[in-house]
Short mmCIF file of C-alpha atoms in Angstrom, two decimals:
data_model
loop_
_atom_site.label_atom_id
_atom_site.label_comp_id
_atom_site.label_asym_id
_atom_site.label_seq_id
_atom_site.Cartn_x
_atom_site.Cartn_y
_atom_site.Cartn_z
CA MET A 1 18.13 -9.12 12.42
CA PRO A 2 17.64 -11.87 14.99
CA VAL A 3 14.65 -11.68 17.27
CA MET A 4 14.19 -13.11 20.75
CA THR A 5 11.15 -14.09 22.75
CA ARG A 6 11.11 -13.80 26.52
CA PRO A 7 11.24 -17.16 28.34
CA GLY A 8 7.78 -18.36 29.31
CA GLU A 9 6.02 -16.01 26.90
CA ARG A 10 3.97 -17.76 24.28
CA THR A 11 4.33 -16.65 20.70
CA VAL A 12 1.44 -15.10 18.83
CA ALA A 13 1.30 -18.21 16.65
CA ARG A 14 0.93 -20.52 19.69
CA GLN A 15 -1.74 -18.32 21.24
CA ILE A 16 -3.74 -18.25 18.03
CA LEU A 17 -3.29 -22.04 17.66
CA ALA A 18 -4.68 -22.56 21.17
CA TRP A 19 -7.68 -20.34 20.45
CA GLN A 20 -8.28 -22.04 17.12
CA LEU A 21 -8.24 -25.47 18.79
CA VAL A 22 -10.70 -24.23 21.42
CA VAL A 23 -12.98 -22.93 18.67
CA VAL A 24 -12.68 -26.17 16.66
CA PHE A 25 -13.39 -28.31 19.76
CA SER A 26 -16.37 -26.13 20.70
CA LEU A 27 -17.77 -26.36 17.19
CA VAL A 28 -17.30 -30.12 17.10
CA VAL A 29 -18.98 -30.61 20.49
CA GLY A 30 -21.79 -28.26 19.51
CA GLY A 31 -22.17 -30.08 16.19
CA VAL A 32 -22.34 -33.47 17.91
CA ALA A 33 -24.93 -32.16 20.36
CA LEU A 34 -27.04 -30.71 17.56
CA ALA A 35 -26.72 -33.93 15.57
CA TRP A 36 -27.77 -35.97 18.65
CA LEU A 37 -30.78 -33.78 19.22
CA ASN A 38 -31.66 -33.93 15.55
CA ALA A 39 -31.35 -37.72 15.56
CA ARG A 40 -33.68 -37.93 18.55
CA GLN A 41 -36.16 -35.65 16.87
CA VAL A 42 -35.98 -37.56 13.60
CA SER A 43 -36.32 -40.93 15.37
CA GLY A 44 -39.29 -39.71 17.42
CA ASP A 45 -41.03 -38.28 14.35
CA ALA A 46 -40.34 -41.45 12.41
CA ALA A 47 -41.78 -43.57 15.24
CA ARG A 48 -44.94 -41.47 15.34
CA ASP A 49 -45.41 -41.65 11.60
CA ARG A 50 -44.77 -45.38 11.64
CA VAL A 51 -47.20 -46.33 14.39
CA GLY A 52 -49.82 -43.99 12.95
CA ALA A 53 -49.60 -45.57 9.51
CA ILE A 54 -49.74 -49.13 10.93
CA ALA A 55 -52.67 -48.29 13.20
CA VAL A 56 -54.65 -46.87 10.26
CA SER A 57 -53.87 -49.94 8.19
CA VAL A 58 -54.99 -52.34 10.91
CA ALA A 59 -58.12 -50.32 11.74
CA ASN A 60 -59.20 -50.38 8.10
CA SER A 61 -58.59 -54.11 7.75
CA PRO A 62 -61.79 -56.13 6.95
CA THR A 63 -60.38 -58.96 9.06
CA VAL A 64 -60.39 -56.77 12.15
CA ARG A 65 -63.94 -55.51 11.54
CA ALA A 66 -65.22 -59.02 10.96
CA ALA A 67 -63.49 -60.44 14.04
CA LEU A 68 -64.92 -57.71 16.26
CA SER A 69 -68.43 -58.93 15.41
CA THR A 70 -67.74 -62.52 16.58
CA ARG A 71 -68.28 -64.00 20.01
CA ASP A 72 -64.48 -64.57 20.60
CA PRO A 73 -62.51 -61.89 18.70
CA SER A 74 -59.19 -62.84 20.39
CA THR A 75 -59.06 -66.17 18.59
CA ILE A 76 -58.78 -64.39 15.25
CA LEU A 77 -57.16 -61.14 16.20
CA GLN A 78 -54.29 -62.31 18.49
CA PRO A 79 -52.30 -64.20 15.81
CA TYR A 80 -53.13 -61.48 13.27
CA ALA A 81 -51.91 -58.68 15.56
CA GLU A 82 -48.73 -60.55 16.55
CA ALA A 83 -47.85 -61.20 12.93
CA ILE A 84 -48.21 -57.48 12.14
CA ARG A 85 -46.14 -56.57 15.24
CA ARG A 86 -43.26 -58.84 14.24
CA ASP A 87 -43.32 -57.75 10.61
CA SER A 88 -43.52 -54.01 11.35
CA GLY A 89 -40.92 -53.97 14.14
CA THR A 90 -43.25 -52.34 16.61
CA ASP A 91 -43.54 -53.33 20.27
CA PHE A 92 -47.29 -53.87 20.49
CA VAL A 93 -50.42 -54.03 18.36
CA VAL A 94 -53.46 -54.03 20.61
CA VAL A 95 -57.07 -54.42 19.39
CA MET A 96 -59.78 -53.59 21.91
CA ASN A 97 -63.44 -52.83 22.16
CA THR A 98 -64.79 -49.33 22.75
CA LYS A 99 -64.62 -49.90 26.52
CA GLY A 100 -60.88 -50.55 26.38
CA ILE A 101 -60.99 -54.34 26.95
CA ARG A 102 -58.01 -55.84 25.11
CA TYR A 103 -58.52 -58.63 22.55
CA THR A 104 -54.79 -58.81 21.70
CA HIS A 105 -51.51 -58.14 23.50
CA PRO A 106 -47.86 -59.31 23.23
CA ASN A 107 -48.28 -60.61 26.78
CA THR A 108 -51.29 -62.94 26.60
CA ASP A 109 -51.87 -62.49 30.36
CA ASN A 110 -53.06 -58.95 29.59
CA ILE A 111 -55.75 -60.09 27.14
CA GLY A 112 -59.18 -59.34 28.56
CA LYS A 113 -57.83 -56.62 30.79
CA LYS A 114 -58.49 -52.89 30.42
CA PHE A 115 -56.15 -50.88 28.19
CA VAL A 116 -53.82 -48.50 30.06
CA GLY A 117 -54.02 -45.11 28.34
CA HIS A 118 -56.38 -42.54 26.88
CA ILE A 119 -59.13 -43.72 24.55
CA THR A 120 -61.96 -41.19 24.98
CA ALA A 121 -61.16 -39.16 21.87
CA ALA A 122 -60.64 -42.32 19.82
CA VAL A 123 -64.06 -43.66 20.91
CA ALA A 124 -65.45 -40.36 19.63
CA GLY A 125 -63.82 -41.08 16.27
CA LYS A 126 -60.63 -38.96 16.59
CA PRO A 127 -57.17 -40.63 16.41
CA ILE A 128 -54.82 -40.16 19.37
CA ILE A 129 -51.01 -39.90 19.20
CA GLU A 130 -49.22 -39.70 22.55
CA GLU A 131 -46.32 -40.77 24.70
CA TYR A 132 -47.55 -42.80 27.62
CA ALA A 133 -46.21 -45.30 30.15
CA GLY A 134 -48.21 -48.49 29.74
CA THR A 135 -47.69 -52.11 30.73
CA LEU A 136 -44.58 -52.35 28.53
CA GLY A 137 -43.13 -49.07 29.79
CA PRO A 138 -43.00 -45.60 28.24
CA SER A 139 -43.90 -45.69 24.58
CA VAL A 140 -44.94 -43.67 21.54
CA ARG A 141 -48.41 -44.90 20.65
CA THR A 142 -51.38 -44.26 18.39
CA VAL A 143 -55.01 -45.14 19.14
CA GLU A 144 -57.11 -45.39 15.94
CA PRO A 145 -60.88 -46.03 15.84
CA VAL A 146 -62.27 -49.04 13.92
CA ARG A 147 -65.37 -47.99 12.01
CA ASP A 148 -68.19 -50.03 10.64
CA GLY A 149 -70.02 -47.49 8.62
CA ASP A 150 -70.61 -44.50 10.86
CA ARG A 151 -70.20 -46.50 14.08
CA VAL A 152 -66.98 -46.97 16.05
CA VAL A 153 -66.93 -50.69 16.80
CA GLY A 154 -63.46 -50.99 18.23
CA LEU A 155 -60.04 -49.45 18.74
CA VAL A 156 -56.49 -50.28 17.53
CA SER A 157 -53.40 -49.12 19.45
CA VAL A 158 -49.92 -49.50 17.91
CA GLY A 159 -46.83 -48.44 19.84
CA ILE A 160 -43.03 -48.41 20.00
CA THR A 161 -41.33 -48.22 23.37
CA THR A 162 -39.13 -45.25 24.15
CA GLU A 163 -36.29 -47.68 24.79
CA ARG A 164 -36.46 -48.91 21.18
CA VAL A 165 -36.47 -45.31 19.90
CA GLN A 166 -33.39 -44.56 22.02
CA HIS A 167 -31.66 -47.63 20.62
CA GLN A 168 -32.26 -46.25 17.16
CA VAL A 169 -30.74 -42.93 18.19
CA VAL A 170 -27.73 -44.68 19.68
CA ALA A 171 -27.33 -46.66 16.46
CA ALA A 172 -27.03 -43.33 14.58
CA LEU A 173 -24.40 -42.01 17.00
CA PRO A 174 -21.23 -43.76 15.62
CA PRO A 175 -21.45 -42.08 12.20
CA ILE A 176 -21.98 -38.76 13.96
CA LEU A 177 -18.94 -39.31 16.16
CA ILE A 178 -16.82 -40.44 13.20
CA ALA A 179 -17.82 -37.35 11.22
CA ALA A 180 -17.12 -35.16 14.26
CA ALA A 181 -13.70 -36.76 14.70
CA LEU A 182 -12.86 -36.15 11.03
CA VAL A 183 -14.00 -32.53 11.23
CA GLY A 184 -12.02 -32.04 14.44
CA ALA A 185 -8.90 -33.63 12.93
CA ILE A 186 -9.16 -31.53 9.78
CA GLY A 187 -9.75 -28.38 11.86
CA ALA A 188 -6.79 -29.15 14.13
CA LEU A 189 -4.57 -29.81 11.10
CA GLY A 190 -5.69 -26.58 9.44
CA ALA A 191 -5.10 -24.65 12.66
CA SER A 192 -1.65 -26.20 12.96
CA LEU A 193 -0.74 -25.25 9.38
CA ILE A 194 -2.02 -21.70 9.89
CA SER A 195 -0.05 -21.51 13.14
CA ARG A 196 3.14 -22.63 11.41
CA ARG A 197 2.73 -20.06 8.67
CA LEU A 198 1.87 -17.35 11.18
CA LYS A 199 4.92 -18.27 13.23
CA LYS A 200 7.06 -17.87 10.13
CA GLN A 201 5.41 -14.55 9.27
CA THR A 202 5.84 -13.18 12.82
CA HIS A 203 9.32 -14.72 13.24
CA GLY A 204 8.23 -16.50 16.39
CA LEU A 205 7.54 -13.28 18.28
CA GLY A 206 5.12 -12.85 21.15
CA GLU A 207 2.53 -10.09 21.24
CA ASN A 208 4.67 -7.97 23.60
CA GLU A 209 7.70 -8.33 21.33
CA ILE A 210 5.66 -7.26 18.30
CA THR A 211 4.32 -4.26 20.20
CA ARG A 212 7.78 -3.24 21.39
CA MET A 213 9.25 -3.73 17.92
CA TYR A 214 6.57 -1.52 16.39
CA GLU A 215 7.16 1.15 19.02
CA TYR A 216 10.96 1.02 18.55
CA TYR A 217 10.77 1.11 14.76
CA ASP A 218 8.22 3.92 14.80
CA ALA A 219 10.45 5.90 17.17
CA VAL A 220 13.47 5.32 14.92
CA LEU A 221 11.59 6.39 11.80
CA ARG A 222 10.51 9.60 13.50
CA ALA A 223 13.92 10.29 15.02
CA VAL A 224 16.12 10.02 11.92
CA ARG A 225 16.76 13.31 10.15
CA GLU A 226 16.81 11.69 6.73
CA GLY A 227 13.77 10.86 4.69
CA LEU A 228 13.23 7.11 4.47
CA LEU A 229 11.16 5.22 1.90
CA LEU A 230 10.55 1.49 1.62
CA LEU A 231 9.49 0.26 -1.82
CA ASP A 232 8.18 -3.20 -2.63
CA GLN A 233 9.39 -5.20 -5.61
CA GLN A 234 6.80 -3.50 -7.85
CA GLY A 235 8.06 -0.03 -6.89
CA ARG A 236 5.10 0.80 -4.65
CA ILE A 237 5.67 2.80 -1.48
CA THR A 238 5.06 0.59 1.56
CA LEU A 239 6.45 2.87 4.27
CA MET A 240 7.68 6.44 4.59
CA ASN A 241 8.63 8.51 7.60
CA ASP A 242 7.57 12.09 8.36
CA GLU A 243 10.78 13.58 6.95
CA ALA A 244 10.26 11.81 3.62
CA LYS A 245 6.69 13.16 3.45
CA ARG A 246 8.01 16.68 4.15
CA LEU A 247 10.78 16.50 1.56
CA LEU A 248 8.52 15.05 -1.14
CA GLY A 249 5.51 17.18 -0.23
CA VAL A 250 3.13 14.21 0.05
CA ASP A 251 0.92 12.69 2.75
CA ASP A 252 -0.17 9.21 3.84
CA GLN A 253 -2.24 8.80 0.69
CA ALA A 254 1.01 8.21 -1.21
CA ILE A 255 1.52 4.90 0.63
CA GLY A 256 0.60 2.00 -1.62
CA LYS A 257 1.11 4.01 -4.81
CA ASP A 258 3.82 3.61 -7.40
CA PHE A 259 6.51 6.28 -6.92
CA ALA A 260 6.35 7.22 -10.60
CA SER A 261 2.60 7.92 -10.28
CA LEU A 262 3.27 10.75 -7.79
CA GLY A 263 4.66 12.89 -10.62
CA LEU A 264 7.41 14.39 -8.45
CA SER A 265 10.59 13.82 -10.44
CA PRO A 266 10.67 11.83 -13.70
CA GLY A 267 14.44 11.44 -13.45
CA LEU A 268 14.28 10.03 -9.93
CA ALA A 269 11.36 7.75 -10.85
CA VAL A 270 13.36 6.27 -13.74
CA ALA A 271 16.42 5.82 -11.53
CA LEU A 272 14.41 3.99 -8.85
CA ALA A 273 12.56 1.86 -11.41
CA SER A 274 15.87 0.67 -12.86
CA GLY A 275 16.64 -1.10 -9.59
CA LYS A 276 20.26 0.04 -9.72
CA PRO A 277 21.96 1.25 -6.52
CA LEU A 278 22.30 5.02 -6.11
CA THR A 279 24.93 6.63 -3.90
CA ASP A 280 24.60 10.33 -3.06
CA ASP A 281 22.81 10.97 -6.35
CA ILE A 282 21.45 14.51 -6.64
CA HIS A 283 17.89 15.00 -7.91
CA LEU A 284 15.45 17.87 -8.09
CA VAL A 285 12.06 17.21 -6.51
CA ALA A 286 9.58 20.09 -6.60
CA ASP A 287 11.54 23.05 -5.18
CA ARG A 288 14.15 20.98 -3.35
CA VAL A 289 17.58 19.58 -4.16
CA LEU A 290 17.74 16.08 -2.66
CA VAL A 291 20.65 13.71 -2.19
CA VAL A 292 19.28 10.24 -2.90
CA ASN A 293 20.60 6.82 -1.92
CA HIS A 294 18.93 3.65 -3.14
CA ALA A 295 19.76 0.05 -2.25
CA SER A 296 17.96 -3.27 -2.54
CA ALA A 297 16.57 -4.86 0.64
CA ASN A 298 16.94 -8.60 1.27
CA TRP A 299 15.73 -10.95 3.99
CA GLN A 300 17.45 -14.32 4.32
CA GLY A 301 18.66 -14.12 0.74
CA ARG A 302 15.26 -13.16 -0.66
CA GLY A 303 14.60 -9.78 -2.21
CA VAL A 304 11.79 -7.90 -0.47
CA GLY A 305 12.08 -4.51 -2.18
CA SER A 306 14.39 -1.56 -1.76
CA VAL A 307 15.28 1.25 0.64
CA VAL A 308 15.54 4.91 -0.37
CA THR A 309 17.05 7.63 1.81
CA LEU A 310 16.62 11.35 1.10
CA ARG A 311 18.71 14.26 2.39
CA ASP A 312 17.82 17.88 1.82
CA ARG A 313 20.61 19.73 0.03
CA THR A 314 18.62 22.82 -0.90
CA ASP A 315 20.22 25.13 1.67
CA LEU A 316 23.64 23.62 1.07
CA GLN A 317 23.22 24.18 -2.65
CA ALA A 318 22.44 27.85 -2.00
CA VAL A 319 25.54 28.18 0.19
CA THR A 320 27.56 26.39 -2.49
CA ALA A 321 26.36 28.89 -5.08
CA GLU A 322 27.43 31.79 -2.86
CA LEU A 323 30.76 30.07 -2.28
CA ASP A 324 31.19 29.74 -6.03
CA THR A 325 30.65 33.48 -6.29
CA VAL A 326 33.30 34.13 -3.66
CA ARG A 327 35.64 31.72 -5.38
CA GLY A 328 34.97 33.51 -8.65
CA LEU A 329 35.92 36.80 -7.03
CA ALA A 330 39.08 35.19 -5.72
CA ASP A 331 39.86 33.88 -9.18
CA THR A 332 39.24 37.36 -10.55
CA LEU A 333 41.67 38.91 -8.08
CA ARG A 334 44.23 36.19 -8.79
CA SER A 335 43.84 36.68 -12.51
CA GLN A 336 44.07 40.47 -12.21
CA ASN A 337 47.11 40.15 -10.00
CA HIS A 338 48.73 37.86 -12.53
CA GLU A 339 47.87 40.11 -15.44
CA SER A 340 48.96 43.23 -13.55
CA SER A 341 52.31 41.59 -12.88
CA ASN A 342 52.71 40.76 -16.55
CA ARG A 343 51.73 44.27 -17.64
CA LEU A 344 54.09 45.82 -15.10
CA HIS A 345 57.01 43.74 -16.35
CA THR A 346 56.11 44.68 -19.91
CA MET A 347 56.02 48.39 -19.10
CA VAL A 348 59.34 48.21 -17.24
CA SER A 349 60.92 46.42 -20.18
CA LEU A 350 59.63 49.06 -22.61
CA ILE A 351 61.11 51.82 -20.43
CA GLU A 352 64.41 49.95 -20.16
CA ILE A 353 64.73 49.69 -23.93
CA GLY A 354 64.04 53.40 -24.30
CA ARG A 355 60.41 53.24 -25.37
CA PRO A 356 58.60 55.20 -22.61
CA GLU A 357 55.90 56.42 -25.00
CA ALA A 358 54.97 52.81 -25.87
CA ALA A 359 54.92 51.92 -22.17
CA VAL A 360 52.46 54.73 -21.42
CA GLU A 361 50.22 53.79 -24.37
CA PHE A 362 50.19 50.13 -23.32
CA ALA A 363 49.29 50.95 -19.71
CA THR A 364 46.48 53.36 -20.55
CA GLN A 365 44.99 51.01 -23.17
CA GLU A 366 44.63 48.08 -20.72
CA LEU A 367 43.43 50.36 -17.97
CA ALA A 368 40.78 51.85 -20.25
CA LEU A 369 39.36 48.41 -21.16
CA ALA A 370 39.16 47.28 -17.55
CA GLN A 371 37.80 50.60 -16.39
CA GLN A 372 35.19 50.58 -19.16
CA PHE A 373 33.67 47.27 -17.93
CA THR A 374 33.91 48.35 -14.27
CA ASP A 375 32.26 51.68 -14.98
CA ARG A 376 29.44 49.89 -16.76
CA MET A 377 28.94 47.67 -13.73
CA VAL A 378 28.85 50.69 -11.42
CA GLN A 379 26.41 52.58 -13.64
CA SER A 380 24.02 49.69 -14.39
CA VAL A 381 24.14 47.32 -11.41
CA ASP A 382 23.12 48.45 -7.94
CA GLU A 383 23.15 44.93 -6.50
CA PRO A 384 26.64 44.13 -5.19
CA VAL A 385 26.16 40.36 -5.42
CA ILE A 386 25.27 40.51 -9.12
CA ALA A 387 28.07 42.99 -9.79
CA ALA A 388 30.57 40.72 -8.07
CA LEU A 389 29.25 37.72 -10.00
CA LEU A 390 29.59 39.49 -13.34
CA LEU A 391 33.09 40.76 -12.55
CA GLY A 392 34.10 37.22 -11.60
CA LYS A 393 32.63 35.77 -14.78
CA MET A 394 34.42 38.50 -16.75
CA ALA A 395 37.75 37.33 -15.35
CA GLN A 396 36.89 33.67 -16.02
CA ALA A 397 35.92 34.50 -19.59
CA ALA A 398 39.18 36.36 -20.12
CA GLU A 399 41.18 33.40 -18.83
CA ARG A 400 39.32 31.04 -21.16
CA GLY A 401 39.69 33.32 -24.16
CA VAL A 402 35.98 34.18 -24.38
CA LYS A 403 34.69 37.70 -24.94
CA LEU A 404 32.01 38.49 -22.32
CA THR A 405 29.98 41.62 -22.93
CA PHE A 406 27.45 43.25 -20.63
CA GLU A 407 24.86 44.99 -22.79
CA PRO A 408 24.85 48.79 -22.28
CA ASP A 409 21.04 48.99 -21.95
CA SER A 410 21.12 46.69 -18.93
CA SER A 411 19.79 47.99 -15.63
CA VAL A 412 19.72 46.41 -12.17
CA THR A 413 18.15 48.68 -9.56
CA GLY A 414 16.88 45.82 -7.41
CA ILE A 415 15.92 42.16 -7.53
CA PRO A 416 12.65 40.42 -6.52
CA LEU A 417 14.50 37.26 -5.50
CA THR A 418 17.15 36.34 -2.98
CA PRO A 419 20.81 36.99 -3.86
CA ALA A 420 21.46 33.23 -3.62
CA ASP A 421 18.77 32.46 -6.21
CA ALA A 422 20.03 35.27 -8.45
CA VAL A 423 23.52 33.77 -8.31
CA THR A 424 22.10 30.31 -9.02
CA ILE A 425 20.23 31.51 -12.11
CA LEU A 426 22.81 33.84 -13.65
CA GLY A 427 25.90 31.89 -12.56
CA ASN A 428 24.74 28.58 -14.05
CA LEU A 429 23.47 30.15 -17.28
CA ILE A 430 26.67 32.16 -17.82
CA ASP A 431 28.82 29.11 -17.01
CA ASN A 432 26.86 27.10 -19.55
CA ALA A 433 27.29 29.87 -22.14
CA LEU A 434 31.05 30.07 -21.50
CA ASP A 435 31.36 26.32 -21.92
CA ALA A 436 29.42 26.43 -25.17
CA ALA A 437 31.31 29.42 -26.60
CA GLN A 438 34.76 28.10 -25.69
CA GLY A 439 34.64 25.53 -28.48
CA ALA A 440 33.40 27.99 -31.15
CA PRO A 441 35.58 29.79 -33.71
CA GLU A 442 34.30 33.14 -32.46
CA ARG A 443 34.12 33.00 -28.67
CA HIS A 444 31.52 35.45 -27.50
CA VAL A 445 28.94 35.58 -24.67
CA SER A 446 26.42 38.40 -24.22
CA VAL A 447 24.59 39.19 -20.97
CA TRP A 448 21.60 41.51 -20.68
CA ILE A 449 19.72 42.17 -17.43
CA ASP A 450 16.76 44.37 -16.64
CA SER A 451 15.73 44.08 -13.01
CA ALA A 452 14.00 45.99 -10.25
CA ASP A 453 12.29 45.15 -6.97
CA SER A 454 9.20 43.76 -8.74
CA PHE A 455 10.65 42.00 -11.79
CA PHE A 456 13.74 40.27 -13.11
CA HIS A 457 14.37 39.81 -16.82
CA ALA A 458 17.61 38.50 -18.28
CA ARG A 459 19.02 37.19 -21.52
CA ILE A 460 22.23 35.19 -21.98
CA GLU A 461 23.43 34.39 -25.50
CA ASP A 462 26.48 32.56 -26.77
CA SER A 463 28.20 31.80 -30.05
CA GLY A 464 28.45 28.07 -29.44
CA ALA A 465 26.85 25.17 -31.27
CA GLY A 466 23.39 25.90 -29.90
CA ILE A 467 20.73 23.46 -28.69
CA SER A 468 18.61 21.49 -31.12
CA PRO A 469 14.81 21.93 -30.91
CA ALA A 470 14.47 18.24 -30.03
CA ASP A 471 16.58 18.73 -26.88
CA ARG A 472 15.07 21.99 -25.63
CA ASP A 473 12.35 20.27 -23.59
CA GLN A 474 15.04 18.32 -21.71
CA VAL A 475 17.46 21.17 -21.06
CA PHE A 476 16.16 21.90 -17.55
CA VAL A 477 15.76 18.25 -16.55
CA ARG A 478 18.35 16.90 -14.16
CA GLY A 479 20.84 14.75 -16.09
CA TRP A 480 20.92 16.75 -19.36
CA SER A 481 24.17 18.55 -20.11
CA THR A 482 26.30 19.77 -22.98
CA LYS A 483 29.34 18.35 -21.12
CA PRO A 484 29.16 14.54 -21.26
CA GLN A 485 31.00 12.45 -18.72
CA GLU A 486 32.36 8.98 -19.28
CA GLY A 487 29.81 6.69 -20.89
CA GLY A 488 27.94 9.71 -22.25
CA ILE A 489 26.07 10.39 -19.00
CA GLY A 490 25.59 14.13 -18.60
CA ARG A 491 26.14 15.95 -15.35
CA GLY A 492 23.10 18.14 -15.88
CA LEU A 493 22.60 19.90 -12.53
CA GLY A 494 23.35 23.59 -13.21
CA LEU A 495 20.63 24.26 -15.77
CA ALA A 496 18.15 22.20 -13.76
CA LEU A 497 18.89 24.29 -10.66
CA ALA A 498 18.48 27.50 -12.66
CA GLY A 499 15.12 26.33 -14.03
CA GLN A 500 13.99 25.28 -10.57
CA ALA A 501 14.89 28.67 -9.08
CA VAL A 502 12.99 30.54 -11.82
CA ARG A 503 9.87 28.38 -11.37
CA ARG A 504 10.03 28.94 -7.62
CA TYR A 505 9.19 32.61 -8.33
CA LEU A 506 6.46 31.64 -10.85
CA GLY A 507 8.74 32.82 -13.61
CA GLU A 508 9.48 31.51 -17.09
CA ILE A 509 12.76 30.34 -18.59
CA THR A 510 13.05 29.50 -22.28
CA VAL A 511 15.77 28.51 -24.71
CA THR A 512 15.83 29.45 -28.39
CA SER A 513 18.41 30.05 -31.09
CA SER A 514 20.62 33.12 -30.83
CA GLY A 515 21.59 35.51 -33.58
CA MET A 516 25.18 34.88 -32.48
CA GLY A 517 24.87 31.30 -33.68
CA GLY A 518 24.44 29.53 -30.35
CA ALA A 519 21.74 29.33 -27.70
CA ARG A 520 19.70 32.09 -26.17
CA PHE A 521 18.34 31.69 -22.62
CA ALA A 522 15.62 34.15 -21.55
CA ILE A 523 14.35 34.58 -17.98
CA ARG A 524 11.14 36.39 -17.09
CA ILE A 525 10.06 36.91 -13.50
CA GLY A 526 7.31 39.51 -13.06
CA GLN A 527 6.38 42.32 -15.44
CA SER A 528 8.88 44.88 -16.70
CA ARG A 529 8.38 48.62 -16.37
CA ILE A 530 7.07 48.89 -19.95
CA GLU A 531 4.66 45.96 -19.46
CA GLN A 532 3.44 47.47 -16.20
CA ALA A 533 2.85 50.82 -17.91
CA ASP A 534 0.96 49.17 -20.79
CA SER A 535 -1.25 47.24 -18.41
#
């Protein structure tokens, strides 16, 4: 969807770019300042080391000691000192006596004059290193004693003016500035590239737009009545609203996990992993019947994952089961009405042809069969919903040419589950048995129920083809069915719903082979009277 930024409002990318440039500029300026200070420190230290080393060398020179013992030391020492000054790059090399009277100086007018500076410690035999303003200006200087044996016979001062040291620092500044410019340029370029990428990632939105978008989207996610999941291209959950958490029975810890790893519904996990679109596909998740839609999500032609919506159909499924029961009763009444009409016409025809005895025998025979099943229902089943269900299934079986028997030792004095769940369990299992038996040479379905307020046991057997041991683990999984659709894809919802309903009451449902040749489904919820007595 297109996004708009308010006029005059800077995007997040531009704001971050500005801050990054400020940081880069501050770092560059700080780096230049530190480099300048370091250069000054290094130059000062180098000047001190240099003048100190030269002063020691001159003070230890035999030429200097010999000249100091002559009547006119300047004649020998002045050219010697000037040569050392020029060669070493220092500003002055001054040789003096212990009273500070100069014998040498770059300015010959100062020869014979008193040295400007401190010499007391040097006269005592201790070198001096200091910064002092002399006749040539401020300088870094060393005063070194000249010894003849144990006696101090003279002093040597070597110095470099502060101006020369500063020139050396300035000479080091261009490389520093060039390096700073390169660092600043690289930092600005990097900030620009990051800003461009960030602008693309945030779609050019400002901070207020991002905040409002988050608030709007969060409100929408909480307002919709459907569960909503967003999956990335690897099938991991990246977003889910509160309704999706409720329907799936998970919390925020599921975010970031693969849907299949949640262990909720293997069938749904396989369907989502296939990447194929789903439209109103029904799946069982925990104790819920969910209608699932799945579609891929794309942004500007690029796949970014998929969207899954979930609708709760559990209550609707229960209502549908009750509606099926009502419809079955209606079918029963329609069938009985049709059969009664046929029997009535038959009896009238027998009377018309002069066979009243045959008419009476025919009427009482059919009435006895119907009354026998009805009486059994009245005697054994105290639950009207189950009685109505069985009567309806009896009529359906008769229409389909299947013999449905209700075992005489059955007893229903109560049920520990809701009528809707009872209809779901028995209705789907009997329907499955009728479908299986309809294709068999001997069409027969047997129903046995033993139920009270604290337990519910039932057994449904058929004479159909049965279920192979290899398929029995998949019978109650959504998608498995004995009635394939086009392409061999089973419908597989009825048995799955029955299994789900049984497990909801911590019961057990199993499938084995029947002595009638087909399948035998057994349901156990709670302990029977005999089991309770034994325990």
